[in-house]
Amino acid sequence: MPTAELGDVRVQYRAEGSGPAVVFVHGLAEDHRTWQAQQDELTGCRTYALDLRGHGGTPVGRASGDLAQLRDDLIAFLSEVSGPAVCAGFSLGGTVVLAAAARRPELVTGAMAIATSSVVGRAAADFFRERAQQVRDGDLEAARATLRADTAEMLTRADAAALGDYRVECIGDGAGYANAALAMAGLREEPLTPLLSKVTCPTVVVGGGKDVFCPRKASEILLDGLPEASYREVPDVGHLMRADDPAGFAEAVRESLGDLGAR
């Protein structure tokens, strides 16, 4: 797979197809494979799916534990690899996409924020910090067990065991997982919400009908703050909606990209 030297890390990514550029950004404890079905389908676009620092084949580098660094990693990818693009992000990836769109609007021509929050409450911040602390304490087996349990809670009908195996594989030694978890926890003290007005590109917010980790309220905060946004829902799915309903998720992504001018 190709890689790109971006600052302090060599980012691994998968690129497929030809046409308008679309960049996919995965969520916490995932990697580029999250988007394989979309890349295989969308052959009329030049699609890119990168591994965030510390996930998949990208090293963690000099991780700072904040959203700004992950945002700047995506900005560097858009500047040096893909060029301006429609960007789609899931959960953590959605916050990274929106942060990049607010910072460098000329690089993000359209945005899709899937199961995404711009702010987290105290309980959610504690949730993320506790998982980061397990890694920092050196108890990787506990972190893996917790990740498997979290995976089961994020599903309504998919095979939690198989998806848990995949997510455990994606986090490697756990350093990138802890780094990204701290970035999400940081949304309590420094929410992304005040910056949403700077996202000038068209945006589609995609929510899961039974997502308790990122409920409809989170989508409504995004819709209230974004200047040009629409909403699409995948019914009867939990947070990990691509696993709960692959066909429904694929349709939502396909139609949302069409709304954003990438077909």
Coordinates of C-alpha atoms in Angstrom, one line a residue:
M1 CA 0.0 0.0 0.0
P2 CA 1.2 3.6 -0.7
T3 CA 2.4 5.8 2.1
A4 CA 3.1 9.5 2.4
E5 CA 5.6 11.3 4.7
L6 CA 3.4 13.9 6.4
G7 CA 5.2 15.7 9.2
D8 CA 6.3 13.3 11.9
V9 CA 4.5 10.2 10.5
R10 CA 4.5 8.2 7.3
V11 CA 0.7 7.8 6.6
Q12 CA -0.5 4.6 5.0
Y13 CA -3.5 4.8 2.7
R14 CA -5.5 2.9 0.1
A15 CA -6.3 4.7 -3.2
E16 CA -8.8 3.4 -5.8
G17 CA -10.7 4.6 -8.9
S18 CA -10.5 7.8 -10.9
G19 CA -12.6 11.0 -11.0
P20 CA -13.5 13.5 -8.3
A21 CA -11.5 13.1 -5.1
V22 CA -13.1 11.6 -2.0
V23 CA -11.2 11.0 1.3
F24 CA -12.5 8.6 3.9
V25 CA -11.5 8.9 7.5
H26 CA -12.2 6.0 9.9
G27 CA -13.3 6.0 13.5
L28 CA -11.6 5.1 16.8
A29 CA -10.0 1.6 16.8
E30 CA -10.5 1.1 13.0
D31 CA -8.3 1.6 9.9
H32 CA -8.7 2.1 6.1
R33 CA -10.5 -1.3 5.7
T34 CA -13.6 0.3 7.2
W35 CA -14.2 1.9 3.8
Q36 CA -13.3 -1.0 1.5
A37 CA -16.9 -1.6 0.4
Q38 CA -17.2 2.1 -0.5
Q39 CA -13.9 2.2 -2.4
D40 CA -14.8 -1.0 -4.3
E41 CA -18.1 0.5 -5.3
L42 CA -17.3 4.1 -6.1
T43 CA -15.1 3.5 -9.1
G44 CA -16.2 6.8 -10.7
C45 CA -14.3 8.7 -7.9
R46 CA -10.7 8.7 -6.9
T47 CA -11.1 7.5 -3.4
Y48 CA -8.6 7.5 -0.6
A49 CA -8.9 5.8 2.8
L50 CA -6.0 6.7 5.2
D51 CA -4.9 5.1 8.5
L52 CA -5.0 7.7 11.3
R53 CA -1.8 8.0 13.4
G54 CA -1.4 4.9 15.6
H55 CA -4.0 2.9 13.7
G56 CA -3.5 0.3 11.0
G57 CA -0.2 0.9 9.2
T58 CA 0.5 4.4 10.3
P59 CA 2.8 4.9 13.3
V60 CA 1.7 7.0 16.2
G61 CA 4.6 9.5 15.9
R62 CA 4.9 12.3 18.4
A63 CA 1.3 12.1 19.5
S64 CA -0.2 15.0 21.3
G65 CA -3.6 13.6 22.4
D66 CA -5.6 16.4 20.8
L67 CA -8.0 16.9 17.9
A68 CA -5.8 19.7 16.4
Q69 CA -3.0 17.2 15.5
L70 CA -5.4 14.7 13.8
R71 CA -7.0 17.7 12.0
D72 CA -3.6 18.8 10.8
D73 CA -2.7 15.3 9.6
L74 CA -5.8 15.3 7.4
I75 CA -5.0 18.8 6.1
A76 CA -1.5 17.6 5.2
F77 CA -3.0 14.6 3.4
L78 CA -5.4 16.9 1.4
S79 CA -2.6 19.3 0.6
E80 CA 0.1 16.8 -0.4
V81 CA -1.7 13.7 -1.6
S82 CA -5.4 13.9 -2.7
G83 CA -5.8 17.6 -3.4
P84 CA -9.1 19.3 -2.4
A85 CA -11.8 16.7 -1.8
V86 CA -15.1 15.7 -0.5
C87 CA -14.3 14.2 3.0
A88 CA -16.4 11.6 4.8
G89 CA -15.6 10.7 8.4
F90 CA -17.1 8.2 10.8
S91 CA -17.3 9.2 14.5
L92 CA -13.8 10.3 15.5
G93 CA -13.2 10.7 11.7
G94 CA -16.2 13.0 11.4
T95 CA -14.8 15.3 14.0
V96 CA -11.5 15.3 12.2
V97 CA -13.2 16.1 8.9
L98 CA -15.3 19.0 10.4
A99 CA -12.2 20.4 12.2
A100 CA -10.3 20.4 8.9
A101 CA -13.2 22.0 7.0
A102 CA -13.3 24.8 9.5
R103 CA -9.6 25.3 9.4
R104 CA -8.9 25.0 5.7
P105 CA -12.3 25.4 3.9
E106 CA -10.6 25.5 0.5
L107 CA -9.4 21.9 0.9
V108 CA -12.7 20.3 1.9
T109 CA -15.3 20.8 -0.9
G110 CA -18.0 18.8 0.9
A111 CA -18.2 17.0 4.2
M112 CA -20.0 13.9 5.5
A113 CA -20.2 13.5 9.3
I114 CA -21.3 10.1 10.2
A115 CA -22.2 9.2 13.8
T116 CA -20.3 12.3 14.8
S117 CA -20.3 14.6 17.9
S118 CA -18.9 18.1 18.2
V119 CA -19.0 18.1 22.0
V120 CA -19.0 15.4 24.6
G121 CA -20.5 15.4 28.1
R122 CA -18.7 14.5 31.4
A123 CA -19.6 10.8 31.2
A124 CA -18.4 10.4 27.6
A125 CA -15.2 12.3 28.4
D126 CA -14.6 9.9 31.4
F127 CA -15.3 7.0 29.1
F128 CA -12.5 8.0 26.7
R129 CA -10.0 8.9 29.4
E130 CA -10.5 5.6 31.2
R131 CA -9.7 3.7 28.0
A132 CA -6.6 5.8 27.3
Q133 CA -5.5 5.2 30.9
Q134 CA -5.7 1.5 30.5
V135 CA -3.1 1.7 27.7
R136 CA -0.9 4.2 29.7
D137 CA -0.9 1.9 32.6
G138 CA 0.5 -0.8 30.4
D139 CA -2.6 -3.1 30.7
L140 CA -3.1 -3.7 27.0
E141 CA -5.1 -6.9 27.7
A142 CA -7.6 -5.0 29.7
A143 CA -7.8 -2.3 27.0
R144 CA -8.5 -5.0 24.4
A145 CA -11.2 -6.6 26.6
T146 CA -12.8 -3.2 27.2
L147 CA -12.7 -2.5 23.4
R148 CA -14.5 -5.8 22.7
A149 CA -17.1 -5.0 25.3
D150 CA -17.6 -1.5 23.8
T151 CA -18.0 -3.0 20.4
A152 CA -20.8 -5.2 21.5
E153 CA -22.6 -2.2 23.0
M154 CA -22.3 -0.3 19.7
L155 CA -24.2 -2.9 17.7
T156 CA -27.8 -3.9 17.4
R157 CA -27.5 -7.1 15.4
A158 CA -24.0 -7.6 13.8
D159 CA -21.4 -10.2 15.0
A160 CA -19.7 -8.4 17.9
A161 CA -16.9 -11.1 18.2
A162 CA -15.7 -10.7 14.6
L163 CA -15.9 -6.9 14.7
G164 CA -14.1 -6.9 18.0
D165 CA -11.3 -8.9 16.6
Y166 CA -10.9 -6.4 13.8
R167 CA -10.9 -3.4 16.1
V168 CA -8.3 -5.0 18.4
E169 CA -6.1 -5.7 15.4
C170 CA -6.4 -2.1 14.3
I171 CA -5.1 -0.5 17.5
G172 CA -1.8 -2.5 17.5
D173 CA 0.1 -1.6 20.7
G174 CA -2.7 0.8 21.8
A175 CA -0.8 4.0 21.6
G176 CA -2.8 5.5 18.7
Y177 CA -6.0 4.3 20.3
A178 CA -5.1 6.1 23.6
N179 CA -4.1 9.2 21.6
A180 CA -7.4 9.3 19.7
A181 CA -9.4 8.6 22.8
L182 CA -7.8 11.6 24.5
A183 CA -8.6 13.7 21.5
M184 CA -12.3 12.8 21.8
A185 CA -12.3 13.4 25.6
G186 CA -10.9 16.9 24.8
L187 CA -14.2 17.8 23.1
R188 CA -15.6 18.4 26.6
E189 CA -13.3 21.3 27.5
E190 CA -12.7 22.4 23.9
P191 CA -15.8 21.5 21.8
L192 CA -15.8 21.8 18.1
T193 CA -19.3 23.3 18.2
P194 CA -18.2 27.0 18.1
L195 CA -16.2 26.4 14.9
L196 CA -19.0 24.8 12.9
S197 CA -20.0 28.1 11.5
K198 CA -16.6 28.2 9.7
V199 CA -17.5 25.0 7.7
T200 CA -18.6 26.7 4.5
C201 CA -18.9 23.6 2.3
P202 CA -22.2 21.6 1.9
T203 CA -22.4 19.0 4.7
V204 CA -24.4 15.8 5.2
V205 CA -24.9 14.6 8.8
V206 CA -25.7 10.8 8.9
G207 CA -27.1 9.3 12.1
G208 CA -28.0 5.8 13.3
G209 CA -31.6 5.3 14.5
K210 CA -30.5 3.4 17.6
D211 CA -27.1 4.9 18.2
V212 CA -26.9 5.6 22.0
F213 CA -23.2 6.6 21.8
C214 CA -24.0 9.4 19.3
P215 CA -27.7 10.0 19.6
R216 CA -29.9 12.3 17.6
K217 CA -29.1 15.2 19.9
A218 CA -25.5 15.2 18.7
S219 CA -26.7 15.4 15.1
E220 CA -29.1 18.3 16.0
I221 CA -26.2 20.2 17.5
L222 CA -24.3 19.8 14.2
L223 CA -27.3 20.8 12.1
D224 CA -27.9 23.9 14.2
G225 CA -24.3 25.0 13.9
L226 CA -23.4 24.2 10.3
P227 CA -24.3 26.8 7.7
E228 CA -25.3 24.4 5.0
A229 CA -26.3 20.9 6.2
S230 CA -28.8 18.2 5.7
Y231 CA -29.6 15.0 7.6
R232 CA -29.9 11.4 6.6
E233 CA -30.7 8.5 9.0
V234 CA -29.9 4.8 8.8
P235 CA -32.7 3.2 10.8
D236 CA -32.5 0.5 13.4
V237 CA -28.7 0.6 13.7
G238 CA -26.2 1.2 16.5
H239 CA -23.1 3.3 16.5
L240 CA -21.2 0.9 14.3
M241 CA -23.8 1.2 11.6
R242 CA -21.7 -0.2 8.7
A243 CA -21.6 -3.5 10.5
D244 CA -25.3 -3.5 11.6
D245 CA -26.6 -2.7 8.1
P246 CA -23.9 -2.8 5.4
A247 CA -26.4 -2.2 2.6
G248 CA -28.2 0.6 4.3
F249 CA -24.9 2.2 5.3
A250 CA -23.6 1.9 1.7
E251 CA -26.8 3.5 0.4
A252 CA -26.6 6.4 2.8
V253 CA -22.9 7.0 1.9
R254 CA -23.6 6.8 -1.8
E255 CA -26.6 9.1 -1.7
S256 CA -24.8 11.6 0.5
L257 CA -21.8 11.7 -1.7
G258 CA -24.1 12.4 -4.7
D259 CA -25.6 15.3 -2.8
L260 CA -22.1 16.6 -2.3
G261 CA -21.3 16.3 -6.0
A262 CA -19.1 13.2 -5.8
R263 CA -20.7 10.3 -7.8

